[in-house]
C-alpha cells in the first residue's frame, strides 16, 4: 500500500476501535448481563465501563469481528453506519447509531496539530456519549423487572467479501430500519458531531421512544 492507504487505514482503525469501545460501554451499562463489572477502560481520558469477566471475551470477539469487517470500506472513504440496538422480547426500545467516514485527502499522515484536534474531538464525543448512554441505561435497568431482560445486537453494513460468517445477506442493508424502536412516535436525537478537516467526520445519535 502507498502512503495514502497507510494514512487512511490508520484513521479507520482509530475510528472503528473508538466506536467499538463506546458500543461495549453501552452493553455493559444496559444490564444485558448479570455479572456487572466495576472495571473501567480509558479512552482519550474518558472512563468506560466493561462487560463482566464471564462474558467479556465473547462480547469482545463478537464486536471485534464486526468492526474488522468494516475496516476496508472505511479506509476507502466509505461511510460506516453501525447501530447498537437494545431489545426486549425481540422489540427494540433503544438504539445508538454511529456514522463515520475517513477524509484523508492528499494521503498525508495527519500533523501533530491535527492529531491533537482529533483526540480532542473524540474525547468530547466519548464524554457526551457516556453521559447520554448512562442515563438511558439507568432508565432501562429500572424497567427490567417490569418489562423483562434486555438483549442487544450490533448491526452494520459491510461488503459481501468482508462480512463475517453467519451474517444475513440482503440486497439493501438499511441500518436505520434495524434501529427502529417500538412505538408510534420514535425520535432520532443527535448526541455529538465530530469533524476534523481532512481527517474524519463522525455523527453519533440515539433513536428512542418519544416521551
JSON list of C-alpha atoms in Angstrom, two decimals:
[
{"chain": "A", "resi": 1, "resn": "UNK", "atom": "CA", "xyz": [0.00, 0.00, 0.00]},
{"chain": "A", "resi": 2, "resn": "UNK", "atom": "CA", "xyz": [1.12, 3.59, -0.63]},
{"chain": "A", "resi": 3, "resn": "UNK", "atom": "CA", "xyz": [1.24, 6.38, 1.94]},
{"chain": "A", "resi": 4, "resn": "UNK", "atom": "CA", "xyz": [-2.36, 7.41, 1.26]},
{"chain": "A", "resi": 5, "resn": "UNK", "atom": "CA", "xyz": [-3.52, 3.87, 2.04]},
{"chain": "A", "resi": 6, "resn": "UNK", "atom": "CA", "xyz": [-1.46, 3.81, 5.22]},
{"chain": "A", "resi": 7, "resn": "UNK", "atom": "CA", "xyz": [-2.90, 7.11, 6.45]},
{"chain": "A", "resi": 8, "resn": "UNK", "atom": "CA", "xyz": [-6.48, 6.09, 5.66]},
{"chain": "A", "resi": 9, "resn": "UNK", "atom": "CA", "xyz": [-6.10, 2.68, 7.31]},
{"chain": "A", "resi": 10, "resn": "UNK", "atom": "CA", "xyz": [-4.61, 4.23, 10.46]},
{"chain": "A", "resi": 11, "resn": "UNK", "atom": "CA", "xyz": [-7.52, 6.67, 10.75]},
{"chain": "A", "resi": 12, "resn": "UNK", "atom": "CA", "xyz": [-10.07, 3.92, 10.03]},
{"chain": "A", "resi": 13, "resn": "UNK", "atom": "CA", "xyz": [-8.57, 1.76, 12.78]},
{"chain": "A", "resi": 14, "resn": "UNK", "atom": "CA", "xyz": [-8.84, 4.60, 15.31]},
{"chain": "A", "resi": 15, "resn": "UNK", "atom": "CA", "xyz": [-12.46, 5.34, 14.40]},
{"chain": "A", "resi": 16, "resn": "UNK", "atom": "CA", "xyz": [-13.56, 1.70, 14.50]},
{"chain": "A", "resi": 17, "resn": "UNK", "atom": "CA", "xyz": [-11.78, 1.00, 17.79]},
{"chain": "A", "resi": 18, "resn": "UNK", "atom": "CA", "xyz": [-13.42, 4.12, 19.19]},
{"chain": "A", "resi": 19, "resn": "UNK", "atom": "CA", "xyz": [-16.93, 3.05, 18.16]},
{"chain": "A", "resi": 20, "resn": "UNK", "atom": "CA", "xyz": [-16.26, -0.49, 19.39]},
{"chain": "A", "resi": 21, "resn": "UNK", "atom": "CA", "xyz": [-15.31, 0.82, 22.85]},
{"chain": "A", "resi": 22, "resn": "UNK", "atom": "CA", "xyz": [-18.42, 3.01, 23.09]},
{"chain": "A", "resi": 23, "resn": "UNK", "atom": "CA", "xyz": [-20.65, 0.15, 21.96]},
{"chain": "A", "resi": 24, "resn": "UNK", "atom": "CA", "xyz": [-19.25, -2.16, 24.62]},
{"chain": "A", "resi": 25, "resn": "UNK", "atom": "CA", "xyz": [-19.68, 0.58, 27.25]},
{"chain": "A", "resi": 26, "resn": "UNK", "atom": "CA", "xyz": [-23.38, 0.79, 26.39]},
{"chain": "A", "resi": 27, "resn": "UNK", "atom": "CA", "xyz": [-23.76, -3.01, 26.53]},
{"chain": "A", "resi": 28, "resn": "UNK", "atom": "CA", "xyz": [-22.12, -3.06, 29.96]},
{"chain": "A", "resi": 29, "resn": "UNK", "atom": "CA", "xyz": [-24.33, -0.24, 31.27]},
{"chain": "A", "resi": 30, "resn": "UNK", "atom": "CA", "xyz": [-27.65, -1.50, 29.94]},
{"chain": "A", "resi": 31, "resn": "UNK", "atom": "CA", "xyz": [-27.57, -4.59, 32.16]},
{"chain": "A", "resi": 32, "resn": "UNK", "atom": "CA", "xyz": [-27.56, -7.13, 29.36]},
{"chain": "A", "resi": 33, "resn": "UNK", "atom": "CA", "xyz": [-25.58, -9.49, 31.60]},
{"chain": "A", "resi": 34, "resn": "UNK", "atom": "CA", "xyz": [-25.90, -10.23, 35.30]},
{"chain": "A", "resi": 35, "resn": "UNK", "atom": "CA", "xyz": [-22.20, -10.07, 36.06]},
{"chain": "A", "resi": 36, "resn": "UNK", "atom": "CA", "xyz": [-21.87, -6.30, 36.06]},
{"chain": "A", "resi": 37, "resn": "UNK", "atom": "CA", "xyz": [-18.27, -5.17, 36.06]},
{"chain": "A", "resi": 38, "resn": "UNK", "atom": "CA", "xyz": [-16.71, -2.36, 38.04]},
{"chain": "A", "resi": 39, "resn": "UNK", "atom": "CA", "xyz": [-13.68, -2.42, 35.74]},
{"chain": "A", "resi": 40, "resn": "UNK", "atom": "CA", "xyz": [-13.05, 0.64, 33.61]},
{"chain": "A", "resi": 41, "resn": "UNK", "atom": "CA", "xyz": [-11.09, 1.23, 30.45]},
{"chain": "A", "resi": 42, "resn": "UNK", "atom": "CA", "xyz": [-9.66, 4.58, 29.40]},
{"chain": "A", "resi": 43, "resn": "UNK", "atom": "CA", "xyz": [-10.50, 6.14, 26.04]},
{"chain": "A", "resi": 44, "resn": "UNK", "atom": "CA", "xyz": [-8.90, 9.52, 25.35]},
{"chain": "A", "resi": 45, "resn": "UNK", "atom": "CA", "xyz": [-9.13, 10.28, 29.06]},
{"chain": "A", "resi": 46, "resn": "UNK", "atom": "CA", "xyz": [-12.76, 9.14, 29.38]},
{"chain": "A", "resi": 47, "resn": "UNK", "atom": "CA", "xyz": [-13.55, 6.20, 31.66]},
{"chain": "A", "resi": 48, "resn": "UNK", "atom": "CA", "xyz": [-15.67, 3.49, 30.04]},
{"chain": "A", "resi": 49, "resn": "UNK", "atom": "CA", "xyz": [-17.41, 0.51, 31.60]},
{"chain": "A", "resi": 50, "resn": "UNK", "atom": "CA", "xyz": [-16.53, -3.02, 30.50]},
{"chain": "A", "resi": 51, "resn": "UNK", "atom": "CA", "xyz": [-18.65, -6.17, 30.37]},
{"chain": "A", "resi": 52, "resn": "UNK", "atom": "CA", "xyz": [-18.17, -8.57, 33.30]},
{"chain": "A", "resi": 53, "resn": "UNK", "atom": "CA", "xyz": [-15.43, -11.20, 33.13]},
{"chain": "A", "resi": 54, "resn": "UNK", "atom": "CA", "xyz": [-17.80, -14.10, 32.44]},
{"chain": "A", "resi": 55, "resn": "UNK", "atom": "CA", "xyz": [-18.98, -12.61, 29.12]},
{"chain": "A", "resi": 56, "resn": "UNK", "atom": "CA", "xyz": [-16.20, -10.16, 28.27]},
{"chain": "A", "resi": 57, "resn": "UNK", "atom": "CA", "xyz": [-14.30, -12.43, 25.89]},
{"chain": "A", "resi": 58, "resn": "UNK", "atom": "CA", "xyz": [-17.41, -13.47, 23.93]},
{"chain": "A", "resi": 59, "resn": "UNK", "atom": "CA", "xyz": [-18.73, -9.91, 23.62]},
{"chain": "A", "resi": 60, "resn": "UNK", "atom": "CA", "xyz": [-15.28, -8.66, 22.67]},
{"chain": "A", "resi": 61, "resn": "UNK", "atom": "CA", "xyz": [-14.89, -11.32, 19.96]},
{"chain": "A", "resi": 62, "resn": "UNK", "atom": "CA", "xyz": [-18.38, -10.61, 18.60]},
{"chain": "A", "resi": 63, "resn": "UNK", "atom": "CA", "xyz": [-17.70, -6.87, 18.38]},
{"chain": "A", "resi": 64, "resn": "UNK", "atom": "CA", "xyz": [-14.15, -7.23, 17.07]},
{"chain": "A", "resi": 65, "resn": "UNK", "atom": "CA", "xyz": [-15.31, -9.42, 14.18]},
{"chain": "A", "resi": 66, "resn": "UNK", "atom": "CA", "xyz": [-17.96, -6.90, 13.17]},
{"chain": "A", "resi": 67, "resn": "UNK", "atom": "CA", "xyz": [-15.67, -3.89, 13.27]},
{"chain": "A", "resi": 68, "resn": "UNK", "atom": "CA", "xyz": [-12.85, -5.73, 11.49]},
{"chain": "A", "resi": 69, "resn": "UNK", "atom": "CA", "xyz": [-15.25, -6.40, 8.62]},
{"chain": "A", "resi": 70, "resn": "UNK", "atom": "CA", "xyz": [-15.77, -2.65, 8.16]},
{"chain": "A", "resi": 71, "resn": "UNK", "atom": "CA", "xyz": [-12.08, -1.73, 8.04]},
{"chain": "A", "resi": 72, "resn": "UNK", "atom": "CA", "xyz": [-11.56, -1.98, 4.29]},
{"chain": "A", "resi": 73, "resn": "UNK", "atom": "CA", "xyz": [-14.63, 0.06, 3.35]},
{"chain": "A", "resi": 74, "resn": "UNK", "atom": "CA", "xyz": [-13.92, 2.76, 5.93]},
{"chain": "A", "resi": 75, "resn": "UNK", "atom": "CA", "xyz": [-10.31, 3.09, 4.82]},
{"chain": "A", "resi": 76, "resn": "UNK", "atom": "CA", "xyz": [-11.57, 3.60, 1.25]},
{"chain": "A", "resi": 77, "resn": "UNK", "atom": "CA", "xyz": [-13.61, 6.59, 2.38]},
{"chain": "A", "resi": 78, "resn": "UNK", "atom": "CA", "xyz": [-16.99, 4.90, 2.55]},
{"chain": "A", "resi": 79, "resn": "UNK", "atom": "CA", "xyz": [-19.25, 5.99, 5.41]},
{"chain": "A", "resi": 80, "resn": "UNK", "atom": "CA", "xyz": [-19.56, 3.30, 8.08]},
{"chain": "A", "resi": 81, "resn": "UNK", "atom": "CA", "xyz": [-23.00, 3.00, 9.63]},
{"chain": "A", "resi": 82, "resn": "UNK", "atom": "CA", "xyz": [-23.20, 0.99, 12.85]},
{"chain": "A", "resi": 83, "resn": "UNK", "atom": "CA", "xyz": [-26.16, 0.54, 15.15]},
{"chain": "A", "resi": 84, "resn": "UNK", "atom": "CA", "xyz": [-26.21, -0.80, 18.73]},
{"chain": "A", "resi": 85, "resn": "UNK", "atom": "CA", "xyz": [-29.78, -1.96, 19.31]},
{"chain": "A", "resi": 86, "resn": "UNK", "atom": "CA", "xyz": [-31.32, -2.88, 22.66]},
{"chain": "A", "resi": 87, "resn": "UNK", "atom": "CA", "xyz": [-34.39, -5.11, 22.68]},
{"chain": "A", "resi": 88, "resn": "UNK", "atom": "CA", "xyz": [-36.91, -6.76, 24.98]},
{"chain": "A", "resi": 89, "resn": "UNK", "atom": "CA", "xyz": [-38.93, -9.70, 23.65]},
{"chain": "A", "resi": 90, "resn": "UNK", "atom": "CA", "xyz": [-37.46, -9.05, 20.18]},
{"chain": "A", "resi": 91, "resn": "UNK", "atom": "CA", "xyz": [-38.78, -5.47, 20.18]},
{"chain": "A", "resi": 92, "resn": "UNK", "atom": "CA", "xyz": [-36.23, -2.64, 20.01]},
{"chain": "A", "resi": 93, "resn": "UNK", "atom": "CA", "xyz": [-36.72, 0.08, 22.60]},
{"chain": "A", "resi": 94, "resn": "UNK", "atom": "CA", "xyz": [-33.45, 1.99, 22.38]},
{"chain": "A", "resi": 95, "resn": "UNK", "atom": "CA", "xyz": [-30.66, 2.27, 19.81]},
{"chain": "A", "resi": 96, "resn": "UNK", "atom": "CA", "xyz": [-27.46, 4.18, 19.18]},
{"chain": "A", "resi": 97, "resn": "UNK", "atom": "CA", "xyz": [-26.16, 4.89, 15.72]},
{"chain": "A", "resi": 98, "resn": "UNK", "atom": "CA", "xyz": [-22.62, 5.78, 14.64]},
{"chain": "A", "resi": 99, "resn": "UNK", "atom": "CA", "xyz": [-21.84, 7.18, 11.21]},
{"chain": "A", "resi": 100, "resn": "UNK", "atom": "CA", "xyz": [-18.14, 7.69, 10.50]},
{"chain": "A", "resi": 101, "resn": "UNK", "atom": "CA", "xyz": [-16.11, 8.47, 7.41]},
{"chain": "A", "resi": 102, "resn": "UNK", "atom": "CA", "xyz": [-12.38, 8.85, 6.78]},
{"chain": "A", "resi": 103, "resn": "UNK", "atom": "CA", "xyz": [-11.45, 12.05, 4.97]},
{"chain": "A", "resi": 104, "resn": "UNK", "atom": "CA", "xyz": [-7.72, 11.58, 4.37]},
{"chain": "A", "resi": 105, "resn": "UNK", "atom": "CA", "xyz": [-7.44, 13.69, 1.25]},
{"chain": "A", "resi": 106, "resn": "UNK", "atom": "CA", "xyz": [-3.93, 14.05, -0.07]},
{"chain": "A", "resi": 107, "resn": "UNK", "atom": "CA", "xyz": [-2.83, 10.86, 1.64]},
{"chain": "A", "resi": 108, "resn": "UNK", "atom": "CA", "xyz": [-0.55, 12.63, 4.10]},
{"chain": "A", "resi": 109, "resn": "UNK", "atom": "CA", "xyz": [-0.17, 11.47, 7.67]},
{"chain": "A", "resi": 110, "resn": "UNK", "atom": "CA", "xyz": [-2.02, 13.96, 9.92]},
{"chain": "A", "resi": 111, "resn": "UNK", "atom": "CA", "xyz": [0.19, 16.60, 11.51]},
{"chain": "A", "resi": 112, "resn": "UNK", "atom": "CA", "xyz": [0.72, 16.80, 15.27]},
{"chain": "A", "resi": 113, "resn": "UNK", "atom": "CA", "xyz": [-1.81, 19.64, 15.48]},
{"chain": "A", "resi": 114, "resn": "UNK", "atom": "CA", "xyz": [-4.40, 17.65, 13.55]},
{"chain": "A", "resi": 115, "resn": "UNK", "atom": "CA", "xyz": [-3.82, 14.59, 15.72]},
{"chain": "A", "resi": 116, "resn": "UNK", "atom": "CA", "xyz": [-4.41, 16.78, 18.76]},
{"chain": "A", "resi": 117, "resn": "UNK", "atom": "CA", "xyz": [-7.61, 18.10, 17.21]},
{"chain": "A", "resi": 118, "resn": "UNK", "atom": "CA", "xyz": [-8.73, 14.53, 16.53]},
{"chain": "A", "resi": 119, "resn": "UNK", "atom": "CA", "xyz": [-8.04, 13.43, 20.11]},
{"chain": "A", "resi": 120, "resn": "UNK", "atom": "CA", "xyz": [-9.94, 16.42, 21.47]},
{"chain": "A", "resi": 121, "resn": "UNK", "atom": "CA", "xyz": [-12.91, 15.77, 19.16]},
{"chain": "A", "resi": 122, "resn": "UNK", "atom": "CA", "xyz": [-13.06, 12.08, 20.07]},
{"chain": "A", "resi": 123, "resn": "UNK", "atom": "CA", "xyz": [-12.70, 12.81, 23.80]},
{"chain": "A", "resi": 124, "resn": "UNK", "atom": "CA", "xyz": [-15.60, 15.28, 23.62]},
{"chain": "A", "resi": 125, "resn": "UNK", "atom": "CA", "xyz": [-17.69, 12.75, 21.71]},
{"chain": "A", "resi": 126, "resn": "UNK", "atom": "CA", "xyz": [-16.96, 9.99, 24.22]},
{"chain": "A", "resi": 127, "resn": "UNK", "atom": "CA", "xyz": [-17.80, 12.27, 27.15]},
{"chain": "A", "resi": 128, "resn": "UNK", "atom": "CA", "xyz": [-21.17, 13.22, 25.67]},
{"chain": "A", "resi": 129, "resn": "UNK", "atom": "CA", "xyz": [-21.96, 9.63, 24.66]},
{"chain": "A", "resi": 130, "resn": "UNK", "atom": "CA", "xyz": [-21.22, 8.29, 28.15]},
{"chain": "A", "resi": 131, "resn": "UNK", "atom": "CA", "xyz": [-23.50, 10.91, 29.71]},
{"chain": "A", "resi": 132, "resn": "UNK", "atom": "CA", "xyz": [-26.41, 10.10, 27.38]},
{"chain": "A", "resi": 133, "resn": "UNK", "atom": "CA", "xyz": [-25.94, 6.31, 27.37]},
{"chain": "A", "resi": 134, "resn": "UNK", "atom": "CA", "xyz": [-25.60, 6.09, 31.15]},
{"chain": "A", "resi": 135, "resn": "UNK", "atom": "CA", "xyz": [-28.88, 7.95, 31.62]},
{"chain": "A", "resi": 136, "resn": "UNK", "atom": "CA", "xyz": [-30.59, 5.71, 29.05]},
{"chain": "A", "resi": 137, "resn": "UNK", "atom": "CA", "xyz": [-29.17, 2.65, 30.78]},
{"chain": "A", "resi": 138, "resn": "UNK", "atom": "CA", "xyz": [-30.40, 3.84, 34.17]},
{"chain": "A", "resi": 139, "resn": "UNK", "atom": "CA", "xyz": [-33.97, 4.01, 32.86]},
{"chain": "A", "resi": 140, "resn": "UNK", "atom": "CA", "xyz": [-33.60, 0.66, 31.10]},
{"chain": "A", "resi": 141, "resn": "UNK", "atom": "CA", "xyz": [-32.43, -1.09, 34.27]},
{"chain": "A", "resi": 142, "resn": "UNK", "atom": "CA", "xyz": [-35.33, 0.38, 36.26]},
{"chain": "A", "resi": 143, "resn": "UNK", "atom": "CA", "xyz": [-37.77, -1.09, 33.73]},
{"chain": "A", "resi": 144, "resn": "UNK", "atom": "CA", "xyz": [-36.16, -4.54, 33.60]},
{"chain": "A", "resi": 145, "resn": "UNK", "atom": "CA", "xyz": [-38.17, -6.02, 36.48]},
{"chain": "A", "resi": 146, "resn": "UNK", "atom": "CA", "xyz": [-41.40, -4.85, 34.88]},
{"chain": "A", "resi": 147, "resn": "UNK", "atom": "CA", "xyz": [-40.70, -5.36, 31.18]},
{"chain": "A", "resi": 148, "resn": "UNK", "atom": "CA", "xyz": [-38.16, -8.17, 31.03]},
{"chain": "A", "resi": 149, "resn": "UNK", "atom": "CA", "xyz": [-34.49, -8.67, 30.32]},
{"chain": "A", "resi": 150, "resn": "UNK", "atom": "CA", "xyz": [-32.50, -6.63, 27.84]},
{"chain": "A", "resi": 151, "resn": "UNK", "atom": "CA", "xyz": [-30.77, -8.14, 24.81]},
{"chain": "A", "resi": 152, "resn": "UNK", "atom": "CA", "xyz": [-28.55, -6.39, 22.31]},
{"chain": "A", "resi": 153, "resn": "UNK", "atom": "CA", "xyz": [-27.41, -6.66, 18.71]},
{"chain": "A", "resi": 154, "resn": "UNK", "atom": "CA", "xyz": [-24.92, -4.73, 16.63]},
{"chain": "A", "resi": 155, "resn": "UNK", "atom": "CA", "xyz": [-25.99, -4.06, 13.06]},
{"chain": "A", "resi": 156, "resn": "UNK", "atom": "CA", "xyz": [-23.72, -2.71, 10.36]},
{"chain": "A", "resi": 157, "resn": "UNK", "atom": "CA", "xyz": [-23.14, -2.54, 6.64]},
{"chain": "A", "resi": 158, "resn": "UNK", "atom": "CA", "xyz": [-20.27, -4.50, 5.10]},
{"chain": "A", "resi": 159, "resn": "UNK", "atom": "CA", "xyz": [-19.31, -5.62, 1.62]},
{"chain": "A", "resi": 160, "resn": "UNK", "atom": "CA", "xyz": [-20.05, -9.27, 0.92]},
{"chain": "A", "resi": 161, "resn": "UNK", "atom": "CA", "xyz": [-16.39, -10.34, 0.87]},
{"chain": "A", "resi": 162, "resn": "UNK", "atom": "CA", "xyz": [-15.77, -8.79, 4.29]},
{"chain": "A", "resi": 163, "resn": "UNK", "atom": "CA", "xyz": [-18.94, -9.84, 6.10]},
{"chain": "A", "resi": 164, "resn": "UNK", "atom": "CA", "xyz": [-18.39, -12.25, 9.00]},
{"chain": "A", "resi": 165, "resn": "UNK", "atom": "CA", "xyz": [-19.69, -15.80, 8.66]},
{"chain": "A", "resi": 166, "resn": "UNK", "atom": "CA", "xyz": [-23.28, -16.06, 9.77]},
{"chain": "A", "resi": 167, "resn": "UNK", "atom": "CA", "xyz": [-24.33, -12.55, 8.77]},
{"chain": "A", "resi": 168, "resn": "UNK", "atom": "CA", "xyz": [-27.59, -12.42, 6.91]},
{"chain": "A", "resi": 169, "resn": "UNK", "atom": "CA", "xyz": [-27.24, -11.18, 3.34]},
{"chain": "A", "resi": 170, "resn": "UNK", "atom": "CA", "xyz": [-29.63, -8.60, 1.93]},
{"chain": "A", "resi": 171, "resn": "UNK", "atom": "CA", "xyz": [-29.71, -6.71, -1.32]},
{"chain": "A", "resi": 172, "resn": "UNK", "atom": "CA", "xyz": [-30.30, -3.46, 0.57]},
{"chain": "A", "resi": 173, "resn": "UNK", "atom": "CA", "xyz": [-28.99, -3.07, 4.09]},
{"chain": "A", "resi": 174, "resn": "UNK", "atom": "CA", "xyz": [-30.57, -0.20, 5.99]},
{"chain": "A", "resi": 175, "resn": "UNK", "atom": "CA", "xyz": [-29.17, 0.39, 9.46]},
{"chain": "A", "resi": 176, "resn": "UNK", "atom": "CA", "xyz": [-32.00, 2.86, 10.08]},
{"chain": "A", "resi": 177, "resn": "UNK", "atom": "CA", "xyz": [-34.57, 0.08, 9.68]},
{"chain": "A", "resi": 178, "resn": "UNK", "atom": "CA", "xyz": [-32.70, -2.16, 12.11]},
{"chain": "A", "resi": 179, "resn": "UNK", "atom": "CA", "xyz": [-32.55, 0.69, 14.63]},
{"chain": "A", "resi": 180, "resn": "UNK", "atom": "CA", "xyz": [-36.28, 1.40, 14.52]},
{"chain": "A", "resi": 181, "resn": "UNK", "atom": "CA", "xyz": [-37.68, 1.35, 18.04]},
{"chain": "A", "resi": 182, "resn": "UNK", "atom": "CA", "xyz": [-41.16, 0.23, 19.02]},
{"chain": "A", "resi": 183, "resn": "UNK", "atom": "CA", "xyz": [-43.81, 2.91, 19.33]},
{"chain": "A", "resi": 184, "resn": "UNK", "atom": "CA", "xyz": [-45.84, 5.20, 17.14]},
{"chain": "A", "resi": 185, "resn": "UNK", "atom": "CA", "xyz": [-43.54, 8.15, 17.78]},
{"chain": "A", "resi": 186, "resn": "UNK", "atom": "CA", "xyz": [-39.82, 7.46, 17.80]},
{"chain": "A", "resi": 187, "resn": "UNK", "atom": "CA", "xyz": [-37.30, 10.26, 17.66]},
{"chain": "A", "resi": 188, "resn": "UNK", "atom": "CA", "xyz": [-33.69, 10.37, 16.48]},
{"chain": "A", "resi": 189, "resn": "UNK", "atom": "CA", "xyz": [-31.52, 12.67, 18.56]},
{"chain": "A", "resi": 190, "resn": "UNK", "atom": "CA", "xyz": [-28.03, 13.74, 17.57]},
{"chain": "A", "resi": 191, "resn": "UNK", "atom": "CA", "xyz": [-25.68, 13.24, 20.51]},
{"chain": "A", "resi": 192, "resn": "UNK", "atom": "CA", "xyz": [-22.49, 14.64, 19.04]},
{"chain": "A", "resi": 193, "resn": "UNK", "atom": "CA", "xyz": [-20.96, 15.57, 15.70]},
{"chain": "A", "resi": 194, "resn": "UNK", "atom": "CA", "xyz": [-17.17, 15.48, 15.38]},
{"chain": "A", "resi": 195, "resn": "UNK", "atom": "CA", "xyz": [-15.40, 16.83, 12.30]},
{"chain": "A", "resi": 196, "resn": "UNK", "atom": "CA", "xyz": [-11.64, 17.17, 11.85]},
{"chain": "A", "resi": 197, "resn": "UNK", "atom": "CA", "xyz": [-10.74, 18.67, 8.48]},
{"chain": "A", "resi": 198, "resn": "UNK", "atom": "CA", "xyz": [-9.02, 16.28, 6.06]},
{"chain": "A", "resi": 199, "resn": "UNK", "atom": "CA", "xyz": [-9.10, 13.55, 8.71]},
{"chain": "A", "resi": 200, "resn": "UNK", "atom": "CA", "xyz": [-12.57, 12.26, 9.57]},
{"chain": "A", "resi": 201, "resn": "UNK", "atom": "CA", "xyz": [-16.15, 13.09, 10.36]},
{"chain": "A", "resi": 202, "resn": "UNK", "atom": "CA", "xyz": [-18.45, 11.27, 12.77]},
{"chain": "A", "resi": 203, "resn": "UNK", "atom": "CA", "xyz": [-22.04, 11.63, 13.91]},
{"chain": "A", "resi": 204, "resn": "UNK", "atom": "CA", "xyz": [-23.36, 9.79, 16.97]},
{"chain": "A", "resi": 205, "resn": "UNK", "atom": "CA", "xyz": [-27.10, 9.68, 17.50]},
{"chain": "A", "resi": 206, "resn": "UNK", "atom": "CA", "xyz": [-29.78, 7.90, 19.50]},
{"chain": "A", "resi": 207, "resn": "UNK", "atom": "CA", "xyz": [-33.19, 6.55, 18.49]},
{"chain": "A", "resi": 208, "resn": "UNK", "atom": "CA", "xyz": [-35.70, 6.38, 21.34]},
{"chain": "A", "resi": 209, "resn": "UNK", "atom": "CA", "xyz": [-39.41, 6.37, 22.00]},
{"chain": "A", "resi": 210, "resn": "UNK", "atom": "CA", "xyz": [-40.79, 9.86, 22.28]},
{"chain": "A", "resi": 211, "resn": "UNK", "atom": "CA", "xyz": [-41.85, 10.58, 25.85]}
]
